PDB file of C-alpha atoms in Angstrom:
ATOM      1  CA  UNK A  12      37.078  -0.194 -54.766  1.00  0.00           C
ATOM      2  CA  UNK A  13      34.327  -2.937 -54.440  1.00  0.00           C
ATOM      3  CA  UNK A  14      31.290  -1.400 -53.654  1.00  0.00           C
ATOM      4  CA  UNK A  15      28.605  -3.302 -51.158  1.00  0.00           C
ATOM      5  CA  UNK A  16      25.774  -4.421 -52.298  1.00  0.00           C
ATOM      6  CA  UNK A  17      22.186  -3.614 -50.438  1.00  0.00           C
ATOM      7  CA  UNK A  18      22.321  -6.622 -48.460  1.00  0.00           C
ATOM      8  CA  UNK A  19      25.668  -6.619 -47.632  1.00  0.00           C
ATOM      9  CA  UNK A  20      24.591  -3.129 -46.608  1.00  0.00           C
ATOM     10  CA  UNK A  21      22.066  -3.969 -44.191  1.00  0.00           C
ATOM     11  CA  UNK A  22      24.423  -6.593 -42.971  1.00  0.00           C
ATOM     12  CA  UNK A  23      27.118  -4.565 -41.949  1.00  0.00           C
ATOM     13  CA  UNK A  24      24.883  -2.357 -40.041  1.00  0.00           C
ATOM     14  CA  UNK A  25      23.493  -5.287 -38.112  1.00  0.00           C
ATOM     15  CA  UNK A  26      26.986  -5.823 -36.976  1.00  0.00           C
ATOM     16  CA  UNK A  27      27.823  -2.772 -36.611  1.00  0.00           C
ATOM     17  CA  UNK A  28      24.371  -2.328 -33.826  1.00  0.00           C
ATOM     18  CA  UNK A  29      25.519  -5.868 -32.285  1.00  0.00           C
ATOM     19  CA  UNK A  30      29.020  -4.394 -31.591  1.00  0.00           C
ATOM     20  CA  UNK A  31      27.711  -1.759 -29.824  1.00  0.00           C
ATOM     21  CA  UNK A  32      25.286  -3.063 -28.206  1.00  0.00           C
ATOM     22  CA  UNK A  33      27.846  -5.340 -26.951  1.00  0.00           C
ATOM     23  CA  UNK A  34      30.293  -2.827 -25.599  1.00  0.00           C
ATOM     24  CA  UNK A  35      27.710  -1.758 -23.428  1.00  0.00           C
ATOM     25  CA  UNK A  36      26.600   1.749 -25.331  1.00  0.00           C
ATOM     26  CA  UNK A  37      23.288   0.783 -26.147  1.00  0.00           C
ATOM     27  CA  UNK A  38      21.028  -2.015 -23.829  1.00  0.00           C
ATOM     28  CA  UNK A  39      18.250  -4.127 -24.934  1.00  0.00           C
ATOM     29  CA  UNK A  40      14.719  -3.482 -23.173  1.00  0.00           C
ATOM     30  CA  UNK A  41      14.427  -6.341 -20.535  1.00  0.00           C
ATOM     31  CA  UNK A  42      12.111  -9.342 -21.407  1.00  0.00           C
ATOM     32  CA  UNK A  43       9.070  -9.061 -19.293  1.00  0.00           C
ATOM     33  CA  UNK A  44       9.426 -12.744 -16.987  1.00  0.00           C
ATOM     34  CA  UNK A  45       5.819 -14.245 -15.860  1.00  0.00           C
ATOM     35  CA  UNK A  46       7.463 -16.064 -12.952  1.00  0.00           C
ATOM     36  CA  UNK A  47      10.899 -16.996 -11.554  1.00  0.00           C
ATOM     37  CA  UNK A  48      12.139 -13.716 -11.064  1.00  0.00           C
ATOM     38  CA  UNK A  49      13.890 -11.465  -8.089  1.00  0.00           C
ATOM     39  CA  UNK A  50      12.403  -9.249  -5.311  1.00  0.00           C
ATOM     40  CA  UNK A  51      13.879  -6.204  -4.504  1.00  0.00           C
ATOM     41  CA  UNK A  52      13.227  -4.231  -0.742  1.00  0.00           C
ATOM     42  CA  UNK A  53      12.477  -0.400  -1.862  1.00  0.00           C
ATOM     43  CA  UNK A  54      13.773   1.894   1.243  1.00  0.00           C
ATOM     44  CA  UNK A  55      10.491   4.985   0.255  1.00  0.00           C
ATOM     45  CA  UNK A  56      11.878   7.523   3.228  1.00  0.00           C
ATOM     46  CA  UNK A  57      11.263   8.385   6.433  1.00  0.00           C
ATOM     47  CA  UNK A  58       9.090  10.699   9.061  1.00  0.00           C
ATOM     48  CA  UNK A  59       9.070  11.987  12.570  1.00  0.00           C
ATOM     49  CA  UNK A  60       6.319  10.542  14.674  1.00  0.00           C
ATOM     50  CA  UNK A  61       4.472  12.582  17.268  1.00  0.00           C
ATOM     51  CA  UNK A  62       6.243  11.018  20.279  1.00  0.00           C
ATOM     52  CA  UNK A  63       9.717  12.117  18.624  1.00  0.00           C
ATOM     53  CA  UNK A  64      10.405   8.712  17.453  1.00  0.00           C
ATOM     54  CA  UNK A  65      10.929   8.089  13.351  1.00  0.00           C
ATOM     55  CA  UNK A  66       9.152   5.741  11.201  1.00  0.00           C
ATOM     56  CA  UNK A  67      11.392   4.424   8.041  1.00  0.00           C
ATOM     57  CA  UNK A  68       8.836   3.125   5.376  1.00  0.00           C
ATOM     58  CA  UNK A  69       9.790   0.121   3.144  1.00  0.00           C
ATOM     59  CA  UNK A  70       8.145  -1.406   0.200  1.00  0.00           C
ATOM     60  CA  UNK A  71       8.914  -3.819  -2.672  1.00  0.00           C
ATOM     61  CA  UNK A  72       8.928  -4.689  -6.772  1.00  0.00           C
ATOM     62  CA  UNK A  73       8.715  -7.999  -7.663  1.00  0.00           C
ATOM     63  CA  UNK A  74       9.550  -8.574 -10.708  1.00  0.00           C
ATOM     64  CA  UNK A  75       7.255 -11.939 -11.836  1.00  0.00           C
ATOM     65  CA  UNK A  76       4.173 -10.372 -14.060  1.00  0.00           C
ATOM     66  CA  UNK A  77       2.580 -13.280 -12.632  1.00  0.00           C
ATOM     67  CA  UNK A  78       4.078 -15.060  -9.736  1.00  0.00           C
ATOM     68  CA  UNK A  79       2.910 -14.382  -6.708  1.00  0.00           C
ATOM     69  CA  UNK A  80       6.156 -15.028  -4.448  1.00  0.00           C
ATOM     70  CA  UNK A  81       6.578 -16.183  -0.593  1.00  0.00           C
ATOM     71  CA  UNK A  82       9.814 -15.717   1.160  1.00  0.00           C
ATOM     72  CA  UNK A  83       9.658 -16.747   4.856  1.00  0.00           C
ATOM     73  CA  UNK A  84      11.808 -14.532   7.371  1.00  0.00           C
ATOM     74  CA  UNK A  85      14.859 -15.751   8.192  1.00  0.00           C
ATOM     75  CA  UNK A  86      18.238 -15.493   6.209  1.00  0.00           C
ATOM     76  CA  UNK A  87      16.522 -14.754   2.823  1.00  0.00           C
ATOM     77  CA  UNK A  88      13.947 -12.552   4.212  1.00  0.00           C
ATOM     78  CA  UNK A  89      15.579 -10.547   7.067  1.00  0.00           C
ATOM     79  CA  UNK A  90      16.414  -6.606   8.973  1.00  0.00           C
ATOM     80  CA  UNK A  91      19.094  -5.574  10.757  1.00  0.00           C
ATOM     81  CA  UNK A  92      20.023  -5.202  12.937  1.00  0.00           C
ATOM     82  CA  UNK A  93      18.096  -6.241  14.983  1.00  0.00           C
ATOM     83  CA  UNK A  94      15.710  -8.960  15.373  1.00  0.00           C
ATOM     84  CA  UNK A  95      15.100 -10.544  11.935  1.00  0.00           C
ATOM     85  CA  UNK A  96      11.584 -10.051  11.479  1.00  0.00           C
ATOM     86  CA  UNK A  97      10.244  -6.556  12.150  1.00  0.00           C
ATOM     87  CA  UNK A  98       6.918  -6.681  10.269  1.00  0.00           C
ATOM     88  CA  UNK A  99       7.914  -6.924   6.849  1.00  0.00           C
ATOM     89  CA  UNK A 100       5.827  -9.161   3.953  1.00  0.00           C
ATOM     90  CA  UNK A 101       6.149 -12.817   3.639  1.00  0.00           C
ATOM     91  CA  UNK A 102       4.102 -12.831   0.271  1.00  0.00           C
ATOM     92  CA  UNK A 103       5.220 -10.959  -2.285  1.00  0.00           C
ATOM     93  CA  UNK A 104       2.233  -9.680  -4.749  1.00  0.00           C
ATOM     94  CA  UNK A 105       3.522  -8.950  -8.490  1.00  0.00           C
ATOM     95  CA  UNK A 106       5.036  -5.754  -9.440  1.00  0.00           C
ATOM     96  CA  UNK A 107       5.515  -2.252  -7.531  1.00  0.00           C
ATOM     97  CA  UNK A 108       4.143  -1.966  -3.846  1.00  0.00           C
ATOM     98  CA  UNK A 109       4.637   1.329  -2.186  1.00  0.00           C
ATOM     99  CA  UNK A 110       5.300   1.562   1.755  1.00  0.00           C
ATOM    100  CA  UNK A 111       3.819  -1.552   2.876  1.00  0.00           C
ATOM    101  CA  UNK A 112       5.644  -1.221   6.208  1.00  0.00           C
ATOM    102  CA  UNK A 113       7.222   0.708   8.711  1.00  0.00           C
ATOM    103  CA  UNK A 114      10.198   0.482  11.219  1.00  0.00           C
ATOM    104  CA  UNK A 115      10.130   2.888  13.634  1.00  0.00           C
ATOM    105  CA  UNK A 116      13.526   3.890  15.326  1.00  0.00           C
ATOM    106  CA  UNK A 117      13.899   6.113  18.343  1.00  0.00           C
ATOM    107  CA  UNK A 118      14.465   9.420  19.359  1.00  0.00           C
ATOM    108  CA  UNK A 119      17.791  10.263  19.242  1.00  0.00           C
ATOM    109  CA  UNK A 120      18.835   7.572  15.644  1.00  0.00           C
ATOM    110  CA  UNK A 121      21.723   9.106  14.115  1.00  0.00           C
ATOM    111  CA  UNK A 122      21.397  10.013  10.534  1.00  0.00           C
ATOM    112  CA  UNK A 123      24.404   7.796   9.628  1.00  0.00           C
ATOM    113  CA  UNK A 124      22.865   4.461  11.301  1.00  0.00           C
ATOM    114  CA  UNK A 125      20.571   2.302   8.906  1.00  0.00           C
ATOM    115  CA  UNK A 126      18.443   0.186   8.792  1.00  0.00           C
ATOM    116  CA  UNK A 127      18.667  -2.700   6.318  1.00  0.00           C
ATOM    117  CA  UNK A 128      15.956  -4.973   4.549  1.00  0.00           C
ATOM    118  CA  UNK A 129      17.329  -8.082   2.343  1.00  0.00           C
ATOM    119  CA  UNK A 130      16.065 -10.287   0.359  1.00  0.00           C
ATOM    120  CA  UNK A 131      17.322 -13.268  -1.269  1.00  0.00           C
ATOM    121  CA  UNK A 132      15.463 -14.799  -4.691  1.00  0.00           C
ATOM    122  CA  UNK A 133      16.128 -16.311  -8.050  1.00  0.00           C
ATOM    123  CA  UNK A 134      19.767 -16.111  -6.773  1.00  0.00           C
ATOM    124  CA  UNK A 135      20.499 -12.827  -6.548  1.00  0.00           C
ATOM    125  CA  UNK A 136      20.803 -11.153  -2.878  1.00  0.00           C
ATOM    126  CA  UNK A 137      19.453  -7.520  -2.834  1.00  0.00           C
ATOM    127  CA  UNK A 138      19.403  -5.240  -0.054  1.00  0.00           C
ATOM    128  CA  UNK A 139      18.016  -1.755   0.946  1.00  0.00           C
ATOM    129  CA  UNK A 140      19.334   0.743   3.750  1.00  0.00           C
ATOM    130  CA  UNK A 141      16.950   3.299   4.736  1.00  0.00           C
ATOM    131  CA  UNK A 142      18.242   6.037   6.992  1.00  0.00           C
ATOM    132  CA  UNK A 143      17.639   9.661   8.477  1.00  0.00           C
ATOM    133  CA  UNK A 144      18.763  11.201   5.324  1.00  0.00           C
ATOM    134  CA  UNK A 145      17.298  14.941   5.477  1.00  0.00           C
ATOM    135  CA  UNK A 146      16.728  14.615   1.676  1.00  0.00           C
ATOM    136  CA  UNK A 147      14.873  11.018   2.278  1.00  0.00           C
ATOM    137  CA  UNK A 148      11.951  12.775   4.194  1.00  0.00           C
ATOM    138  CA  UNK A 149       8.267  12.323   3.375  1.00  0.00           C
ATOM    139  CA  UNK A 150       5.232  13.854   4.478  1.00  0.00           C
ATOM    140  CA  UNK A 151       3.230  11.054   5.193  1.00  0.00           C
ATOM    141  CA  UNK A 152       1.605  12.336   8.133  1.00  0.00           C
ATOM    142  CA  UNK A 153       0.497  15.747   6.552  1.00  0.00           C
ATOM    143  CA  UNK A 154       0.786  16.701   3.075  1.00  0.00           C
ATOM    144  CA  UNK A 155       2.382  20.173   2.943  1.00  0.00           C
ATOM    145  CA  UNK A 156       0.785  21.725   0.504  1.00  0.00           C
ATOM    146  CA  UNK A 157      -2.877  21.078   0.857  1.00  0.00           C
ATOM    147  CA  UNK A 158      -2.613  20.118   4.557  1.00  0.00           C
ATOM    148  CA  UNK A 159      -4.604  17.167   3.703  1.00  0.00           C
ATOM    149  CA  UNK A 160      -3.657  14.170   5.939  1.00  0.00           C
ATOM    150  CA  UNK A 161      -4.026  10.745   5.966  1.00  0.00           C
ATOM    151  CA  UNK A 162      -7.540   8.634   6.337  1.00  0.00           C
ATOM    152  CA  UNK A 163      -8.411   7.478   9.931  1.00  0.00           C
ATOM    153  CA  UNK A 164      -8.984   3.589   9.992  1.00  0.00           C
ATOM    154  CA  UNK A 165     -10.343   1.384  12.630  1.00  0.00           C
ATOM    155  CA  UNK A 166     -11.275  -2.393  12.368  1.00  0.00           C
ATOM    156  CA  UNK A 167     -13.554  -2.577  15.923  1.00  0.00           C
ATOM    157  CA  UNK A 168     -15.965   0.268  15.923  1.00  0.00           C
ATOM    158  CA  UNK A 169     -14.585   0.863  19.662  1.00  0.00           C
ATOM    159  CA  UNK A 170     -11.152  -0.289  18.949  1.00  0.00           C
ATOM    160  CA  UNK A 171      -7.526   1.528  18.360  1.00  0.00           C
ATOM    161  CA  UNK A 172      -7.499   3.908  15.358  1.00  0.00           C
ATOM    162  CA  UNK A 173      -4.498   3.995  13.061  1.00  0.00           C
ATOM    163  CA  UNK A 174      -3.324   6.666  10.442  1.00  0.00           C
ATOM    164  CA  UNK A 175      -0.300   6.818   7.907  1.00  0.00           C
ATOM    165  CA  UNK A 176       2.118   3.977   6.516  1.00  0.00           C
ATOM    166  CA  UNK A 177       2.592   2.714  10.422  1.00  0.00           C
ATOM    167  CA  UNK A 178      -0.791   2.494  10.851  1.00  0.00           C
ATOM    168  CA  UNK A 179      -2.806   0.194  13.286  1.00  0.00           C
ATOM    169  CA  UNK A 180      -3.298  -3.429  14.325  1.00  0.00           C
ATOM    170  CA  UNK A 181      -5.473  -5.980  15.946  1.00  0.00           C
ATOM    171  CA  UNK A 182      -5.792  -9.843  16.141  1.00  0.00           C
ATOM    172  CA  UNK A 183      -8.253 -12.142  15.189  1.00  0.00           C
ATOM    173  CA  UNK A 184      -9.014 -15.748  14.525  1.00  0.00           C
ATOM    174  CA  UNK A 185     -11.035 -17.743  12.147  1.00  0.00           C
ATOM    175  CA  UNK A 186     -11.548 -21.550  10.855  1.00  0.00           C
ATOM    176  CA  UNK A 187      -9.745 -23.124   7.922  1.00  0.00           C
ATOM    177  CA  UNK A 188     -12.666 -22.928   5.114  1.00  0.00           C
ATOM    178  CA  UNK A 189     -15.142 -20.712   6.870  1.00  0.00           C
ATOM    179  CA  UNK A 190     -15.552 -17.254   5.373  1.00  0.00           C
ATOM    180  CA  UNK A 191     -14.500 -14.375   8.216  1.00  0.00           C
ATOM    181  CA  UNK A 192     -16.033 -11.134   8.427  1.00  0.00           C
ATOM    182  CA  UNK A 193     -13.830  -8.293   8.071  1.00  0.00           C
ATOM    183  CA  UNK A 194     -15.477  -4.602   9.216  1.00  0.00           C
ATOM    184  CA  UNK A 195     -13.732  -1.956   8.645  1.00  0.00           C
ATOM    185  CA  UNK A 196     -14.206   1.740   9.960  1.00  0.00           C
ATOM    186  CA  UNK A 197     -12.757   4.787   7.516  1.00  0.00           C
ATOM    187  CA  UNK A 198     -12.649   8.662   8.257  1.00  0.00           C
ATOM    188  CA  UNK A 199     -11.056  11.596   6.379  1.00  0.00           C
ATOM    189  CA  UNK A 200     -10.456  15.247   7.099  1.00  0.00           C
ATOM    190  CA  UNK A 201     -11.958  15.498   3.904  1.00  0.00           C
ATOM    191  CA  UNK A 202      -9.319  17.387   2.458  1.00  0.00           C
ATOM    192  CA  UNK A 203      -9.076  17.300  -1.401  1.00  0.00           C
ATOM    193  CA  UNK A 204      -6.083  18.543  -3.472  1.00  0.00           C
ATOM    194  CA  UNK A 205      -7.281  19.184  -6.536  1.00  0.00           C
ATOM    195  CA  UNK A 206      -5.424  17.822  -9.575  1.00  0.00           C
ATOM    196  CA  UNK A 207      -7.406  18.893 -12.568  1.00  0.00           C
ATOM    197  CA  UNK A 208      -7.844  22.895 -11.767  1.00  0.00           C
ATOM    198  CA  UNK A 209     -10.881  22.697  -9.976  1.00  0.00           C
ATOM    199  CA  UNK A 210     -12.178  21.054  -6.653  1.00  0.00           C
ATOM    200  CA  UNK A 211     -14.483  18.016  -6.468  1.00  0.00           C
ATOM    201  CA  UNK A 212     -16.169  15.307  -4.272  1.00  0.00           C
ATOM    202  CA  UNK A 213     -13.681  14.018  -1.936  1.00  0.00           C
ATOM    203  CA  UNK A 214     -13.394  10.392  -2.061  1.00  0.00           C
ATOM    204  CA  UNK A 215     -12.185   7.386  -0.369  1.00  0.00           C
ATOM    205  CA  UNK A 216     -11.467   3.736  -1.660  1.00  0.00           C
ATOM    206  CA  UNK A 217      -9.833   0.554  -0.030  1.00  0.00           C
ATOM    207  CA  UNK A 218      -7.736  -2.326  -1.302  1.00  0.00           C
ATOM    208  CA  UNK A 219      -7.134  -5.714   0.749  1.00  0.00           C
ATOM    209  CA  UNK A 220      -4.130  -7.972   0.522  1.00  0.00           C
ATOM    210  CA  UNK A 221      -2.227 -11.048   2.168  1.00  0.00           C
ATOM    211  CA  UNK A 222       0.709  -9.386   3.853  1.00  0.00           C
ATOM    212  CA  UNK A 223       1.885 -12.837   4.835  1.00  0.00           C
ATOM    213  CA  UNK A 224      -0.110 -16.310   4.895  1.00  0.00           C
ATOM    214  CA  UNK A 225       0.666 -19.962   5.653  1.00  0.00           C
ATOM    215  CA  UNK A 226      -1.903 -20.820   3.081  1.00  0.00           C
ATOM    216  CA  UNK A 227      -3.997 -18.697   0.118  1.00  0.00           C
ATOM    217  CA  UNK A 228      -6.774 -16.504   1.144  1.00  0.00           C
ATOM    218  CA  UNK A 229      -9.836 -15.114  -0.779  1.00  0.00           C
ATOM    219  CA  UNK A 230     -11.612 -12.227  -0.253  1.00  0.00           C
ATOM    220  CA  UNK A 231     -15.285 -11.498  -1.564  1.00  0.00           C
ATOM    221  CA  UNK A 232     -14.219  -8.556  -2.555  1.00  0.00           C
ATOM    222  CA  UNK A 233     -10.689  -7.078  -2.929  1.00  0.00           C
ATOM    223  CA  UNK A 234     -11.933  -3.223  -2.961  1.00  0.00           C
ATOM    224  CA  UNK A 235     -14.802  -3.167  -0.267  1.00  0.00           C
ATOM    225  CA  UNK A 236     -16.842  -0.382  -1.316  1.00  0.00           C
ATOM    226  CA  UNK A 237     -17.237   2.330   1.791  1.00  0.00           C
ATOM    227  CA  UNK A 238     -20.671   3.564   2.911  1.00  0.00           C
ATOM    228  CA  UNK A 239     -21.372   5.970   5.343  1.00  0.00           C
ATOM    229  CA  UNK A 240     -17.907   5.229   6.358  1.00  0.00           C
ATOM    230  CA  UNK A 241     -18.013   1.687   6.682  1.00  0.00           C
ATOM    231  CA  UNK A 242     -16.764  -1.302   4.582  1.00  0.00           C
ATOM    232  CA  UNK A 243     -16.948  -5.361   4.756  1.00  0.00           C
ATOM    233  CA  UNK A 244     -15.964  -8.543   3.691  1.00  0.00           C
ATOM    234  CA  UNK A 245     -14.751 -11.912   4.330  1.00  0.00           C
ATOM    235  CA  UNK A 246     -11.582 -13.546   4.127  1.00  0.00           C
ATOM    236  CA  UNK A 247     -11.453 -17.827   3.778  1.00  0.00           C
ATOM    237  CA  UNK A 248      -8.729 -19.239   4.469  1.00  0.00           C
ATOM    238  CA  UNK A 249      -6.987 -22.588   2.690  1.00  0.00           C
ATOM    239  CA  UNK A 250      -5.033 -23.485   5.285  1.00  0.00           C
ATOM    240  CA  UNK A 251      -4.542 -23.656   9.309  1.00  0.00           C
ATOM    241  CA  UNK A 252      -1.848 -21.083  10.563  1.00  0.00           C
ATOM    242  CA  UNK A 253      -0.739 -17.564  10.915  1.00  0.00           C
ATOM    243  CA  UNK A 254      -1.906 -14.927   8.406  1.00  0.00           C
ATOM    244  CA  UNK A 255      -1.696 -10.861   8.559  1.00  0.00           C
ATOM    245  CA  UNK A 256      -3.751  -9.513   6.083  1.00  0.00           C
ATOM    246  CA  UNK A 257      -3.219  -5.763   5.039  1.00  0.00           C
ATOM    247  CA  UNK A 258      -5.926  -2.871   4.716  1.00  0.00           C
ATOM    248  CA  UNK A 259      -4.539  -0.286   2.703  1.00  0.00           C
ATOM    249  CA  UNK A 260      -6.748   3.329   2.921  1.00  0.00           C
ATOM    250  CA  UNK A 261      -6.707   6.462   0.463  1.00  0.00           C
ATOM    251  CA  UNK A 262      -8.512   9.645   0.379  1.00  0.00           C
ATOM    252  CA  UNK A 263      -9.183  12.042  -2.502  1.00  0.00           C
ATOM    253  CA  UNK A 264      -5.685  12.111  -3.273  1.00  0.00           C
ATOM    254  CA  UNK A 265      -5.623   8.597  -4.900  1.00  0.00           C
ATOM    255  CA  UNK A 266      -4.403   5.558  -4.405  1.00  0.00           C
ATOM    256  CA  UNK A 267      -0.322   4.876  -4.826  1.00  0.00           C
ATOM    257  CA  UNK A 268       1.220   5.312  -7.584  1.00  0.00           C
ATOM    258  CA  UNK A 269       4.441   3.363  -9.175  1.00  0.00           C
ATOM    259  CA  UNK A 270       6.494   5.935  -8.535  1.00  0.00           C
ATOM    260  CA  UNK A 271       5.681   8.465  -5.447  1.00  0.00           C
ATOM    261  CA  UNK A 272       8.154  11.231  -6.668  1.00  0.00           C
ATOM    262  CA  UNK A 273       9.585  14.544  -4.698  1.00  0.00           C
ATOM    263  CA  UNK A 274       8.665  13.117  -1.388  1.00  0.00           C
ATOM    264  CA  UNK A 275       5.308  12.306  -1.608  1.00  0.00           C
ATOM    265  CA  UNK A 276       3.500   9.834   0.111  1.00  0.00           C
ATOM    266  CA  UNK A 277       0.101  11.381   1.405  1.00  0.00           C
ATOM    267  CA  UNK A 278      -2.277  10.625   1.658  1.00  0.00           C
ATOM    268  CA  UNK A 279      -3.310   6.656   3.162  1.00  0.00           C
ATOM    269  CA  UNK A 280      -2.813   4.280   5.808  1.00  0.00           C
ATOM    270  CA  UNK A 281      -2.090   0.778   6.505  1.00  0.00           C
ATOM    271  CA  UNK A 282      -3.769  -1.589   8.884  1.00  0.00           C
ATOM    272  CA  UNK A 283      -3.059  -5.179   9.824  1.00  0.00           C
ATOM    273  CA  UNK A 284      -4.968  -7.786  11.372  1.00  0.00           C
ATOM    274  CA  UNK A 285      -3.092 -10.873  12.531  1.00  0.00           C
ATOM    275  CA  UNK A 286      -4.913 -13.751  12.029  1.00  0.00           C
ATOM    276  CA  UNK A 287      -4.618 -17.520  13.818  1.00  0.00           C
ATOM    277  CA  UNK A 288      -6.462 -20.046  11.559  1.00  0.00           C
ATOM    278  CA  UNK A 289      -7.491 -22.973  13.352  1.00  0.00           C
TER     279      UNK A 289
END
């Protein structure tokens, strides 16, 4: 018998790892993309709503590290059924975004109906149902075991008040180029769920984002520090149009993570302001 020599060896195991790999027993990492990549719709769960109507959350991953992606609804960007646009983004922001919208469906939605998000990008069609499933619950309203609920936020000191993913919205306008002030109003039940065996100094941050945009818009400030309840900053806008920008909220119990496993999605809120850029 021949015997192999070490390279010969080392190349027969290199085969060897290719055949496997290539009947499917052992995968390859992915290759991290920078742009040109899918979207997928990400159904998070639903929750009952004080008027016995139910709220099905949605968010997204894109998967561009740094593409920021637009998808217009329509027949690449659409629910059902239904009317095609019911609130969802237009602009995509990179990576993992948790509950960025709601759908609410009412009293009396059968467990087995749905509620479908799709989107189509980089060729590939991908679509979400989100249901009534009893095991698809959240408490995003209360959190069960610290009783700690969502932040309060307002954006007109005498205006509507929103709290939780469905949140609350006004309109607005501004001028193409000229900064626009944003206010916005934050309480908590001050609530903290401690997470490191002792309690501490409940806390509060904010993050704004374009939800959808005919054009790019900068902030001053992304994460609008709040004092004595109270945030600002301004929005400009490149272009005349339509814009909703989102406010997202969170209390001590931290902003969202990747993954919100075991049900939990307490504790922030969303608000929108709908913006006409003349």
């Amino acid at each position: 018998m021949k015997l192999l020599t070490p390279t010969q060896l080392v190349r027969a195991g290199l085969v060897l790892a290719l055949s496997t790999v290539l009947h499917g027993q052992l995968r390859e990492a992915p290759i991290p993309h920078l742009s040109g990549q899918s979207v997928s719709p990400a159904f998070e769960g639903w929750f009952p709503n004080p008027d016995g109507s139910f709220s099905l959350s949605f968010g997204y991953f894109n998967r561009n590290y740094d593409e920021v992606v637009d998808i217009p609804v329509g027949p690449d960007n659409r629910i059902e059924p239904g009317p095609a646009d019911q609130g969802q983004p237009t602009r995509f922001q990179t990576r993992r975004h948790t509950g960025t919208f709601t759908v609410r469906v009412p009293k009396g939605f059968d467990e087995k109906q749905t509620v479908t998000w799709t989107l189509v990008r980089a060729g590939q069609t991908i679509s979400v149902p989100g249901r009534l499933h009893p095991d698809w619950k959240i408490d995003a309203l209360r959190e069960t075991t610290s009783d700690n609920t969502p932040p309060v936020v307002k954006l007109a000191e005498s205006g509507p008040s929103g709290q939780g993913p469905g949140g609350v919205r006004v309109a607005a306008t501004a001028t193409k180029g000229t900064p626009m002030p944003l206010t916005i109003w934050v309480t908590d039940d001050n609530v903290f769920k401690a997470t490191g065996g002792g309690e501490g100094k409940p806390a509060m941050g904010l993050i704004l984002r374009t939800h959808r945009g005919a054009g790019n818009v900068t902030f001053s400030t992304t994460e609008p520090k709040i004092v004595a309840g109270k945030a600002g900053a301004t929005a400009t806008f490149s272009e005349a149009g339509s814009y909703v920008l989102r406010v997202l909220a969170w209390d001590a119990s931290g902003r969202q993570a990747f993954v919100m496993a075991g049900g939990f999605q307490c504790c922030w809120t969303n608000a929108y302001i709908d913006v006409t850029v003349k």
